């Protein structure tokens, strides 16, 4: 039948009459089965119209071996992740394909995945040498449909798809999300037939894929159909999409573009709902397909360049933060109780950003063509900057969520910094004039030789500038109008800083005691990582840092402002150790544990580096005076004992330990837990001899449990108490240095 309109009329007439299908609430289970059987019979008649013979016989003639496995699994099913074979760290294969492949001496591990499908045979996700014996072979030939058969099948499928699309659009053209029995049963029957076709090779899959793409509006409404179709019908539809995406690269790209249009809609619907309790069940499309799409470098790069993928993801994250934010004197900041309602979608979006930015080509494009996104990212970090870490018992769960978000954001910051210095490192390594001796001269404060012709890359300077600007605006919102905290209002910023450019030591009179404690300062930690990478890669020497990297900053203004919050967090740690905080305060204890142990590289180590950097460029007297003031010990050293506190002596010891660490420590060198424990024990005993109990209480929570006895045996000896009262009071002898371990 050559006339397309006649075929459309014929196929439409073969479908059941809509008036004869009651709504679901009026149907019994037996009546529902009768309706489904009627639609299945219609599909059988339509299939005979396609093939002019029995379906099984027709499909048997065109069956071929499938190139991609595509086996699917649900939550907590076992899968394998091979870092040697996978193109991306999120690529996985099923148990059968892994056992039938050769992964000897590979870096692989078993995972309990949240749901997905097997990547075996897909060259965009899995290396060819990692394919199993059943998939991806070059010997597999894709058999085309015979011309005569294709002429019969394609017009029928095209007409069926038009009927299908017209029904879905007519019901939901106004955005209605009410479920209709006819559209559900029709969709279920069509998808069942298409899934059967998909099992018989790429030829039929390609035909289905092209007709889905060439039917205007059909792919879009099917992607959004999870909002109004029954759950079991949605699952079938998603299974069909997974099979088509795995086998057809062109469909994969077009599907990704339509999926990206739906992504912000699903996020906004969740926000409007007020919480994300139903996010996973209500929007399985996002949960199931995000990683499937974003882990493929070629697809992701195309979406970033042509469809503004990163802008969409950043805007979604901004909308979540705005819905969770309150206002204080520093502007918008997340309120944990509000934000805890959107934890799942926050983690989902941040993980997607992490995967997208993890592609090197995306980072290159971002640095060279979309540097405005760096400013956008800094504004997003400003929402998290200074998130409070204390609260009521009900906030403990939200605090744990804050820690996870901070960890993921730290990974994204590391990708940004690492990507920014990759080009420079390549130049540095290829420079034949760089000897091993010169490389060894680099230390933590950047005392490295200058290399002629090498400067800080422009995109690294831009990243640094935007980070500094965000820190200053967060500290003093008057530096920029509060309107600019919303991404859509961000405009080009003035090149001059207000505080960071001061040529005199800034007299910052800020009542920190009135603010709640926080260990979340991602902007400071990002700055610390930028500086560390700049010196390690020899992109800049210490005497040129304010010329090439910290442009428009003055050493005094910079040091006076940047040291404030790292110092404040260290004082919080000191307060907890000396007993100012309740030892049973779960929030404070967890904050300290996260800061010093769980994420010490982004916490304690990062802040110590900033304090050291500021000490290198600050006026010594002003720097020490600031530390004394923040510890509240200005009167203590003046010997004025009228307003003394019982904690002063202990705080003085903690302050001395911090000053020793600032002067002597050279971290970021990969210390083991035992080495870190030894370092802290030495710092504590350098101040004063301790009993075992007091030494234990002075150490970080988890570190104190790690081979403490072995460390003490190496660096300390027990000393008998000077009197019996001391034994009765403490029950332990004092611990002092071994003579050979005594610090000079």
XYZ file of C-alpha atoms in Angstrom:
744
model
C 0.000 0.000 0.000
C 1.760 3.108 -1.247
C -0.611 5.788 0.100
C 0.545 6.777 3.585
C -2.803 8.269 4.580
C -4.602 5.073 3.579
C -2.189 3.037 5.712
C -2.825 5.358 8.651
C -6.590 4.903 8.275
C -6.207 1.139 8.016
C -3.988 0.776 11.095
C -6.221 3.143 13.065
C -9.278 1.078 12.191
C -7.549 -2.091 13.433
C -7.135 -0.626 16.925
C -9.973 -1.038 19.465
C -12.598 1.665 19.779
C -11.699 4.071 22.590
C -15.295 4.377 23.802
C -15.373 0.666 24.482
C -12.538 0.807 27.046
C -13.695 1.915 30.546
C -11.418 3.768 32.969
C -9.207 1.673 35.238
C -11.167 2.423 38.414
C -14.260 0.875 36.798
C -12.492 -2.337 35.721
C -12.091 -5.531 37.682
C -8.912 -7.564 37.307
C -10.686 -9.994 34.949
C -12.022 -7.141 32.814
C -8.543 -5.597 32.624
C -7.148 -8.895 31.342
C -9.895 -9.024 28.685
C -9.019 -5.498 27.502
C -5.301 -6.360 27.357
C -6.046 -9.516 25.357
C -8.074 -7.449 22.877
C -5.116 -5.125 22.285
C -2.716 -8.039 21.931
C -4.964 -9.516 19.263
C -4.900 -6.184 17.434
C -1.079 -6.175 17.550
C -1.067 -9.674 16.088
C -3.209 -8.477 13.162
C -0.899 -5.482 12.619
C 2.151 -7.776 12.653
C 0.555 -9.945 9.946
C 0.041 -6.782 7.940
C 3.785 -6.134 8.263
C 5.130 -9.593 7.457
C 2.226 -11.233 5.605
C 2.910 -14.444 7.548
C 3.237 -15.792 11.085
C 5.421 -13.520 13.232
C 7.663 -16.291 14.566
C 8.431 -17.520 11.060
C 9.176 -13.996 9.843
C 11.483 -13.160 12.737
C 13.323 -16.471 12.440
C 14.443 -15.476 8.945
C 16.057 -12.265 10.104
C 17.494 -13.313 13.468
C 21.128 -12.418 14.031
C 23.458 -12.379 16.974
C 23.297 -9.171 18.991
C 26.409 -6.993 19.161
C 25.740 -5.503 22.622
C 24.631 -7.519 25.631
C 22.355 -4.947 27.285
C 21.305 -7.341 30.063
C 19.448 -5.366 32.739
C 19.416 -5.671 36.495
C 17.644 -4.021 39.385
C 18.729 -2.595 42.717
C 21.328 -4.618 44.662
C 21.948 -7.128 41.853
C 25.584 -8.150 41.383
C 27.642 -6.707 38.517
C 31.350 -6.279 37.749
C 33.278 -3.034 37.311
C 36.635 -3.422 35.556
C 38.788 -0.297 35.667
C 41.089 -1.803 33.018
C 38.373 -2.410 30.418
C 35.817 0.281 31.211
C 36.047 3.560 29.315
C 34.658 5.275 32.428
C 34.628 4.298 36.084
C 30.831 3.872 35.979
C 30.853 1.265 33.166
C 29.841 -2.243 34.271
C 29.126 -5.701 32.855
C 26.887 -8.538 33.974
C 28.208 -11.654 35.670
C 27.834 -13.832 32.539
C 29.790 -11.471 30.278
C 32.492 -11.009 32.884
C 32.974 -14.760 33.311
C 33.089 -15.252 29.525
C 35.696 -12.518 29.079
C 39.405 -12.371 29.879
C 40.077 -10.119 32.888
C 43.189 -11.785 34.246
C 45.424 -9.310 36.110
C 42.821 -6.560 35.617
C 41.712 -4.098 38.307
C 38.115 -5.209 38.843
C 35.684 -5.587 41.704
C 32.148 -6.772 42.401
C 29.462 -4.159 43.030
C 25.831 -4.137 44.106
C 24.516 -1.721 41.504
C 21.434 0.470 41.877
C 20.182 -0.688 38.498
C 21.499 -0.533 34.961
C 22.471 -2.656 31.995
C 25.531 -4.494 30.735
C 28.082 -2.542 28.645
C 29.705 -5.591 27.054
C 29.935 -5.112 23.290
C 29.454 -1.330 23.438
C 32.641 0.278 22.113
C 31.659 3.647 23.609
C 31.723 2.179 27.122
C 33.945 -0.939 27.075
C 37.288 -1.667 25.417
C 37.187 -4.318 22.687
C 39.760 -6.515 24.406
C 37.380 -6.742 27.363
C 34.400 -8.035 25.330
C 33.165 -11.518 26.106
C 33.029 -14.252 23.469
C 29.343 -13.602 22.724
C 29.318 -9.859 22.046
C 31.088 -7.183 20.067
C 32.911 -9.517 17.708
C 34.072 -7.996 14.418
C 32.858 -11.170 12.710
C 29.223 -10.434 13.513
C 27.605 -9.147 10.352
C 24.548 -6.928 10.544
C 21.980 -8.367 8.172
C 19.692 -5.815 6.534
C 16.016 -6.399 6.011
C 15.231 -7.580 2.541
C 13.943 -4.710 0.406
C 10.561 -6.323 -0.062
C 10.179 -6.938 3.657
C 11.350 -3.439 4.575
C 8.797 -1.908 2.195
C 6.034 -3.779 4.025
C 7.204 -3.248 7.604
C 8.202 0.418 7.652
C 4.897 1.989 6.500
C 2.941 -0.043 9.044
C 5.261 0.909 11.911
C 5.154 4.542 10.803
C 1.335 4.547 10.798
C 1.170 2.751 14.164
C 3.544 5.273 15.719
C 1.399 8.163 14.460
C -1.707 6.647 16.030
C 0.217 6.063 19.241
C 1.564 9.633 19.345
C -1.830 11.190 18.559
C -3.438 9.327 21.442
C -0.770 10.330 23.971
C -0.675 13.963 22.837
C -4.451 14.356 22.722
C -4.717 13.287 26.359
C -1.772 15.260 27.720
C -1.435 18.237 25.376
C -2.398 20.557 28.253
C 0.137 18.998 30.657
C -2.430 16.792 32.344
C -0.952 13.905 34.333
C -4.148 11.901 34.744
C -3.816 8.269 33.716
C -6.002 6.888 30.951
C -6.716 3.166 30.575
C -6.716 3.191 26.770
C -3.299 4.842 26.442
C -1.792 2.539 29.076
C -3.018 -0.680 27.476
C -2.158 0.580 23.975
C 1.356 1.576 25.049
C 1.872 -1.745 26.827
C 0.828 -3.736 23.754
C 2.978 -1.728 21.326
C 6.032 -1.825 23.588
C 5.661 -5.602 24.060
C 5.733 -6.014 20.289
C 8.742 -3.676 19.890
C 10.648 -5.503 22.636
C 10.073 -8.732 20.742
C 11.451 -7.085 17.589
C 14.506 -5.844 19.530
C 15.460 -9.404 20.382
C 16.047 -10.134 16.701
C 19.000 -7.995 15.846
C 20.096 -4.507 14.942
C 18.187 -4.386 11.657
C 14.751 -4.269 13.248
C 16.084 -2.133 16.105
C 17.354 0.439 13.604
C 13.970 0.521 11.904
C 12.236 1.126 15.228
C 14.792 3.732 16.279
C 14.542 5.754 13.077
C 10.747 5.794 13.150
C 10.734 6.946 16.770
C 13.063 9.795 15.815
C 11.172 10.700 12.633
C 7.776 10.835 14.384
C 7.698 14.450 15.646
C 6.837 14.632 19.326
C 6.607 10.883 19.954
C 10.011 10.428 21.585
C 9.447 13.509 23.744
C 6.048 12.377 25.050
C 7.323 8.835 25.672
C 10.243 10.124 27.752
C 7.813 12.168 29.849
C 5.236 9.360 30.025
C 6.450 8.231 33.468
C 4.410 11.128 34.848
C 1.084 9.632 33.721
C 1.487 5.976 32.684
C 1.154 3.023 35.031
C 4.389 1.898 36.719
C 4.560 -1.473 34.926
C 4.027 0.207 31.540
C 6.735 2.764 32.351
C 9.158 -0.043 33.180
C 8.483 -1.735 29.831
C 9.019 1.546 27.991
C 12.323 2.139 29.764
C 13.445 -1.413 28.961
C 12.770 -0.707 25.297
C 14.751 2.553 25.448
C 17.691 0.784 27.083
C 17.825 -1.791 24.291
C 17.605 0.844 21.559
C 20.189 3.102 23.207
C 22.658 0.237 23.516
C 22.559 -0.767 19.857
C 22.029 2.411 17.831
C 24.478 5.306 18.210
C 22.346 7.794 16.298
C 19.289 7.014 18.394
C 21.487 7.296 21.492
C 22.349 10.884 20.589
C 18.816 11.941 19.682
C 17.391 10.237 22.751
C 19.981 12.033 24.899
C 18.891 15.413 23.548
C 15.237 14.731 24.358
C 16.206 13.310 27.738
C 18.110 16.493 28.536
C 14.975 18.568 27.851
C 13.099 16.459 30.398
C 15.850 16.553 33.040
C 15.085 20.042 34.467
C 11.340 19.376 34.279
C 11.690 16.342 36.553
C 13.895 18.262 38.989
C 11.470 21.199 39.117
C 8.485 18.871 39.642
C 10.288 17.309 42.601
C 11.043 20.736 44.095
C 7.411 21.798 43.708
C 6.358 18.629 45.508
C 8.264 19.890 48.578
C 10.467 16.827 49.082
C 12.181 14.100 47.099
C 10.736 11.108 48.915
C 9.119 9.952 45.666
C 11.972 11.015 43.373
C 13.327 7.528 42.679
C 9.865 6.011 42.187
C 8.289 9.024 40.515
C 11.124 9.804 38.088
C 12.900 6.519 37.325
C 13.956 7.900 33.926
C 16.516 10.218 35.527
C 17.819 7.582 37.918
C 18.153 4.931 35.212
C 19.459 6.882 32.219
C 21.614 9.720 33.585
C 24.751 7.636 34.044
C 23.991 5.583 30.941
C 24.242 8.788 28.898
C 26.741 10.962 30.755
C 29.410 8.275 31.084
C 29.869 8.201 27.285
C 32.498 10.848 26.352
C 31.345 11.457 22.770
C 27.678 11.902 23.715
C 28.462 14.056 26.745
C 30.793 16.365 24.815
C 28.139 16.847 22.158
C 25.527 17.696 24.809
C 27.899 20.148 26.498
C 28.740 21.963 23.256
C 25.377 21.877 21.482
C 22.751 21.527 24.219
C 24.369 23.428 27.140
C 24.427 20.385 29.407
C 26.546 21.975 32.147
C 24.365 25.096 32.234
C 21.295 22.877 32.698
C 22.892 20.852 35.497
C 24.130 23.986 37.285
C 20.687 25.606 36.966
C 19.026 22.497 38.433
C 21.425 22.553 41.378
C 20.780 26.264 41.871
C 17.019 25.704 41.963
C 17.460 23.014 44.607
C 19.671 25.315 46.696
C 17.284 28.261 46.360
C 14.411 26.072 47.559
C 16.535 25.021 50.554
C 18.141 28.339 51.433
C 17.571 30.876 54.146
C 19.198 34.252 54.538
C 21.659 35.543 57.096
C 24.010 38.491 57.161
C 26.195 36.760 54.541
C 23.292 36.283 52.112
C 21.761 32.986 50.978
C 22.908 29.838 52.741
C 21.498 26.334 52.895
C 19.303 25.518 55.855
C 19.904 21.880 56.691
C 16.340 21.035 57.656
C 14.962 22.466 54.414
C 17.715 20.997 52.324
C 17.339 17.528 53.824
C 14.014 17.291 51.958
C 15.951 17.379 48.683
C 18.931 15.250 49.593
C 18.400 12.556 46.954
C 18.039 14.919 44.011
C 20.984 17.029 45.248
C 23.246 13.986 45.307
C 21.884 12.877 41.938
C 22.631 16.215 40.241
C 26.055 16.592 41.879
C 27.049 13.058 40.858
C 25.971 13.845 37.289
C 28.081 17.019 37.307
C 31.006 15.001 38.619
C 30.687 12.433 35.812
C 30.351 15.113 33.115
C 33.307 17.192 34.319
C 35.331 13.996 34.658
C 35.662 13.861 30.861
C 38.876 15.631 29.855
C 37.417 17.057 26.648
C 34.566 18.627 28.620
C 37.031 20.353 30.943
C 39.029 21.658 27.981
C 35.881 23.045 26.381
C 34.793 24.586 29.689
C 38.131 26.312 30.292
C 38.530 27.595 26.745
C 34.950 28.458 25.746
C 32.748 28.659 28.838
C 34.734 30.273 31.625
C 31.593 31.996 32.854
C 30.637 28.586 34.229
C 33.508 28.914 36.702
C 31.780 31.943 38.203
C 28.503 30.031 38.275
C 30.153 27.145 40.142
C 31.628 29.547 42.716
C 28.196 31.020 43.341
C 26.841 27.525 43.946
C 29.643 26.827 46.404
C 28.701 30.032 48.242
C 25.409 28.393 49.257
C 27.349 25.643 51.052
C 30.105 27.886 52.390
C 29.743 28.064 56.160
C 26.919 25.512 56.465
C 26.364 25.108 60.155
C 27.397 21.876 61.815
C 25.436 22.133 65.053
C 21.767 21.668 65.768
C 19.099 19.637 67.445
C 18.828 15.889 67.476
C 16.530 16.022 64.439
C 19.332 17.672 62.440
C 21.868 14.890 62.926
C 20.686 13.034 59.831
C 20.846 16.207 57.739
C 24.367 16.830 59.026
C 25.463 13.417 57.755
C 24.002 14.353 54.384
C 25.968 17.614 54.414
C 29.167 15.628 54.815
C 28.392 13.479 51.770
C 27.624 16.533 49.651
C 30.860 18.169 50.804
C 32.801 15.050 49.835
C 31.298 14.973 46.316
C 31.864 18.689 45.808
C 35.494 18.273 46.887
C 35.865 15.661 44.128
C 34.476 18.107 41.547
C 36.861 20.815 42.754
C 39.753 18.377 42.418
C 38.705 17.631 38.836
C 38.579 21.353 38.025
C 42.003 22.029 39.518
C 43.579 18.882 38.085
C 42.182 19.618 34.630
C 43.404 23.186 34.818
C 46.990 22.110 35.444
C 47.074 19.098 33.091
C 48.245 21.156 30.124
C 50.888 22.892 32.193
C 52.148 19.612 33.652
C 52.580 18.234 30.136
C 54.722 21.231 29.215
C 56.638 20.921 32.471
C 57.431 17.232 31.979
C 58.435 17.720 28.354
C 60.855 20.513 29.251
C 64.233 18.841 28.851
C 65.916 21.600 30.851
C 64.118 20.422 33.988
C 66.438 18.118 35.873
C 65.456 15.742 38.642
C 67.354 17.960 41.076
C 65.201 20.915 40.099
C 62.040 18.868 40.546
C 63.165 17.739 43.994
C 63.602 21.356 45.088
C 59.855 21.936 45.084
C 58.400 21.951 48.616
C 55.102 22.770 50.200
C 55.539 26.557 50.059
C 56.722 26.514 46.502
C 60.451 27.211 46.848
C 61.097 26.015 43.307
C 63.303 27.258 40.496
C 61.750 29.488 37.836
C 61.402 27.980 34.381
C 61.720 30.517 31.609
C 58.681 30.946 29.398
C 56.291 29.158 31.806
C 53.395 31.088 33.315
C 50.164 30.275 35.076
C 47.650 29.163 32.409
C 44.927 31.749 31.813
C 42.146 29.343 32.759
C 43.864 28.564 36.084
C 44.195 32.295 36.761
C 40.478 32.673 35.956
C 39.572 29.833 38.303
C 41.666 31.399 41.059
C 40.201 34.851 40.509
C 36.590 33.619 40.616
C 37.323 31.654 43.780
C 38.855 34.692 45.506
C 36.014 36.921 44.395
C 33.438 34.473 45.756
C 35.265 34.264 49.101
C 35.371 38.037 49.468
C 31.724 38.451 48.451
C 30.696 35.729 50.873
C 32.649 37.284 53.724
C 31.453 40.813 52.969
C 28.209 40.788 50.916
C 28.467 44.563 50.480
C 31.230 43.843 47.958
C 28.498 42.748 45.584
C 24.739 43.183 45.515
C 22.798 40.325 47.036
C 20.922 39.970 43.745
C 24.053 38.567 42.145
C 23.824 35.451 44.289
C 21.242 34.143 41.868
C 22.977 32.697 38.824
C 20.812 34.477 36.294
C 21.885 37.851 37.715
C 25.641 37.159 37.642
C 27.418 39.742 35.533
C 31.045 40.559 34.794
C 32.820 41.473 38.016
C 35.081 44.430 38.691
C 38.722 43.436 38.535
C 39.534 45.212 41.834
C 39.051 43.512 45.200
C 37.834 45.414 48.205
C 39.568 43.605 51.069
C 42.044 41.326 49.334
C 43.757 44.276 47.655
C 44.410 46.218 50.886
C 48.054 47.177 51.258
C 47.703 47.356 55.038
C 46.861 44.555 57.441
C 43.043 44.468 57.575
C 41.587 45.066 61.019
C 38.763 42.532 60.822
C 36.432 42.998 63.768
C 33.976 40.174 63.344
C 32.055 38.619 66.191
C 32.632 34.965 65.321
C 31.250 33.863 68.687
C 27.778 34.868 67.480
C 27.985 32.536 64.457
C 27.350 28.826 64.449
C 30.299 26.522 63.957
C 30.893 25.062 60.501
C 33.621 22.946 58.965
C 32.265 23.407 55.437
C 34.314 25.976 53.527
C 34.588 24.558 49.986
C 35.762 27.882 48.536
C 38.744 27.978 50.908
C 39.546 24.339 50.245
C 39.394 24.941 46.487
C 41.794 27.865 46.846
C 44.158 25.720 48.904
C 44.203 23.043 46.224
C 44.860 25.598 43.465
C 47.844 27.036 45.348
C 49.271 23.634 46.139
C 49.056 22.489 42.510
C 50.562 25.749 41.278
C 53.667 25.301 43.410
C 54.019 21.562 42.907
C 53.871 21.999 39.116
C 56.273 24.955 39.290
C 53.760 27.121 37.472
C 54.781 29.941 39.777
C 57.512 30.637 42.317
C 56.876 32.069 45.760
C 58.146 35.525 44.819
C 55.804 35.701 41.813
C 52.609 34.320 43.289
C 50.909 37.706 43.661
C 52.014 38.760 40.193
C 50.935 35.693 38.219
C 48.354 33.806 40.271
C 46.804 36.035 42.956
C 46.458 38.998 40.663
C 44.994 42.220 42.135
C 45.623 40.882 45.647
C 48.065 42.360 48.128
C 49.933 39.972 50.453
C 48.612 41.762 53.560
C 44.983 42.022 52.506
C 45.016 38.463 51.206
C 46.592 36.935 54.305
C 44.447 38.920 56.727
C 41.190 37.759 55.147
C 41.943 34.215 54.003
C 43.371 33.063 57.365
C 40.191 33.918 59.291
C 38.030 30.877 58.696
C 40.716 28.164 58.622
C 41.883 29.604 61.943
C 38.376 29.606 63.331
C 37.847 25.933 62.523
C 41.154 25.021 64.165
C 40.040 26.934 67.267
C 36.795 24.941 67.270
C 38.882 21.744 67.277
C 40.942 23.103 70.175
C 37.793 24.026 72.120
C 36.434 20.531 71.715
C 39.661 18.906 72.865
C 40.007 21.048 76.000
C 36.423 20.386 77.045
C 34.627 23.640 76.191
C 32.262 21.601 74.040
C 30.259 18.810 75.604
C 32.144 15.574 74.926
C 28.798 13.871 74.211
C 27.770 16.433 71.580
C 27.271 14.157 68.582
C 27.228 16.965 66.029
C 30.476 18.497 67.285
C 32.142 15.090 67.519
C 31.122 14.148 63.976
C 32.282 17.525 62.667
C 35.676 17.043 64.272
C 35.921 13.490 62.981
C 35.067 14.518 59.420
C 37.445 17.473 59.519
C 40.453 15.683 60.980
C 40.030 12.115 59.732
C 37.369 11.235 57.163
C 38.169 14.092 54.776
C 41.339 15.496 56.291
C 42.761 16.339 52.860
C 39.832 18.691 52.208
C 39.619 19.724 55.859
C 42.471 19.912 58.332
C 45.315 19.506 55.820
C 43.843 22.058 53.425
C 43.303 24.675 56.140
C 46.784 24.171 57.575
C 48.235 24.816 54.128
C 46.299 28.088 53.843
C 47.476 29.153 57.299
C 51.065 28.398 56.296
C 50.679 30.292 53.037
C 49.256 33.323 54.847
C 52.059 33.141 57.417
C 54.632 33.312 54.619
C 53.306 36.671 53.379
C 51.742 38.300 56.455
C 53.508 40.702 58.853
C 54.707 38.325 61.619
C 53.511 40.475 64.526
C 50.066 40.992 63.021
C 49.739 37.307 62.202
C 50.565 36.120 65.729
C 48.404 38.844 67.259
C 45.445 37.634 65.179
C 45.938 34.078 66.446
C 46.100 35.300 70.052
C 42.918 37.329 69.632
C 40.963 34.502 68.052
C 42.052 32.075 70.797
C 41.022 34.701 73.348
C 44.470 34.684 74.968
C 45.533 38.327 74.602
C 45.108 38.916 78.347
C 46.676 35.565 79.212
C 50.108 36.552 77.927
C 49.853 40.004 79.527
C 49.809 38.221 82.917
C 46.520 39.942 83.775
C 44.781 37.186 85.706
C 41.668 39.100 86.787
C 39.389 37.620 84.114
C 41.156 34.303 83.725
C 39.357 31.181 82.581
C 39.932 27.607 83.655
C 40.508 26.723 80.006
C 43.241 29.303 79.354
C 46.190 27.064 80.115
C 44.838 24.256 77.959
C 44.019 26.659 75.126
C 47.525 28.110 75.323
C 48.941 24.623 74.782
C 46.633 24.082 71.810
C 47.683 27.429 70.360
C 51.359 26.524 70.675
C 50.724 23.192 68.961
C 49.053 25.026 66.069
C 51.928 27.502 65.758
C 54.434 24.624 65.758
C 52.462 22.909 62.987
C 52.335 26.117 60.938
C 56.087 26.543 61.242
C 57.236 22.937 60.885
C 54.671 20.803 59.082
C 55.008 19.958 55.395
C 51.868 17.968 54.670
C 50.168 16.656 51.546
C 52.807 13.982 51.299
C 50.599 10.922 51.800
C 51.220 10.103 55.461
C 49.884 6.793 56.701
C 47.626 6.734 59.795
C 50.585 5.551 61.899
C 52.751 8.390 60.614
C 49.987 10.908 61.269
C 49.542 9.528 64.776
C 53.280 9.784 65.444
C 53.283 13.376 64.206
C 50.427 14.386 66.555
C 51.954 12.559 69.532
C 55.259 14.380 68.991
C 53.472 17.761 68.784
C 51.564 17.119 72.027
C 54.544 15.832 74.007
C 56.670 18.729 72.774
C 54.420 21.040 74.788
C 54.106 19.040 77.982
C 54.443 15.506 79.329
C 51.088 13.732 79.472
C 49.512 10.799 81.186
C 48.214 8.094 78.902
C 44.571 9.100 79.462
C 45.185 12.776 78.740
C 47.267 11.943 75.680
C 44.438 9.743 74.396
C 41.908 12.547 74.850
C 44.162 15.025 73.060
C 44.346 12.915 69.900
C 41.771 12.895 67.056
C 38.886 10.524 67.707
C 39.667 7.719 65.255
C 43.402 8.298 65.039
C 43.859 7.566 68.726
C 42.726 3.983 68.174
C 45.258 3.233 65.443
C 48.361 1.462 66.813
C 48.881 4.015 69.589
C 50.946 1.587 71.680
C 53.377 0.921 68.807
C 53.866 4.645 68.214
C 54.440 5.300 71.922
C 57.000 2.516 72.075
C 58.908 4.221 69.244
C 58.923 7.832 70.452
C 58.206 7.858 74.201
C 58.991 6.185 77.496
C 56.981 5.887 80.676
C 58.174 7.880 83.651
C 57.260 7.022 87.236
C 55.018 9.630 88.846
C 56.658 12.109 91.174
C 54.307 11.284 94.065
C 51.644 8.819 95.085
C 48.864 11.380 94.715
C 49.570 11.571 91.002
C 49.214 7.805 90.666
C 45.924 7.873 92.526
C 44.664 10.752 90.455
C 45.542 9.448 87.006
C 46.310 5.773 87.387
C 49.089 5.980 84.771
C 52.669 7.092 84.656
C 53.615 10.152 82.629
C 54.807 9.743 79.051
C 57.958 11.602 78.044
C 60.219 11.585 74.981
C 62.944 9.080 74.514
C 66.251 10.949 74.605
C 66.937 10.272 70.919
C 63.435 11.474 69.942
C 63.555 14.727 71.909
C 62.881 17.594 69.453
C 65.518 20.266 69.232
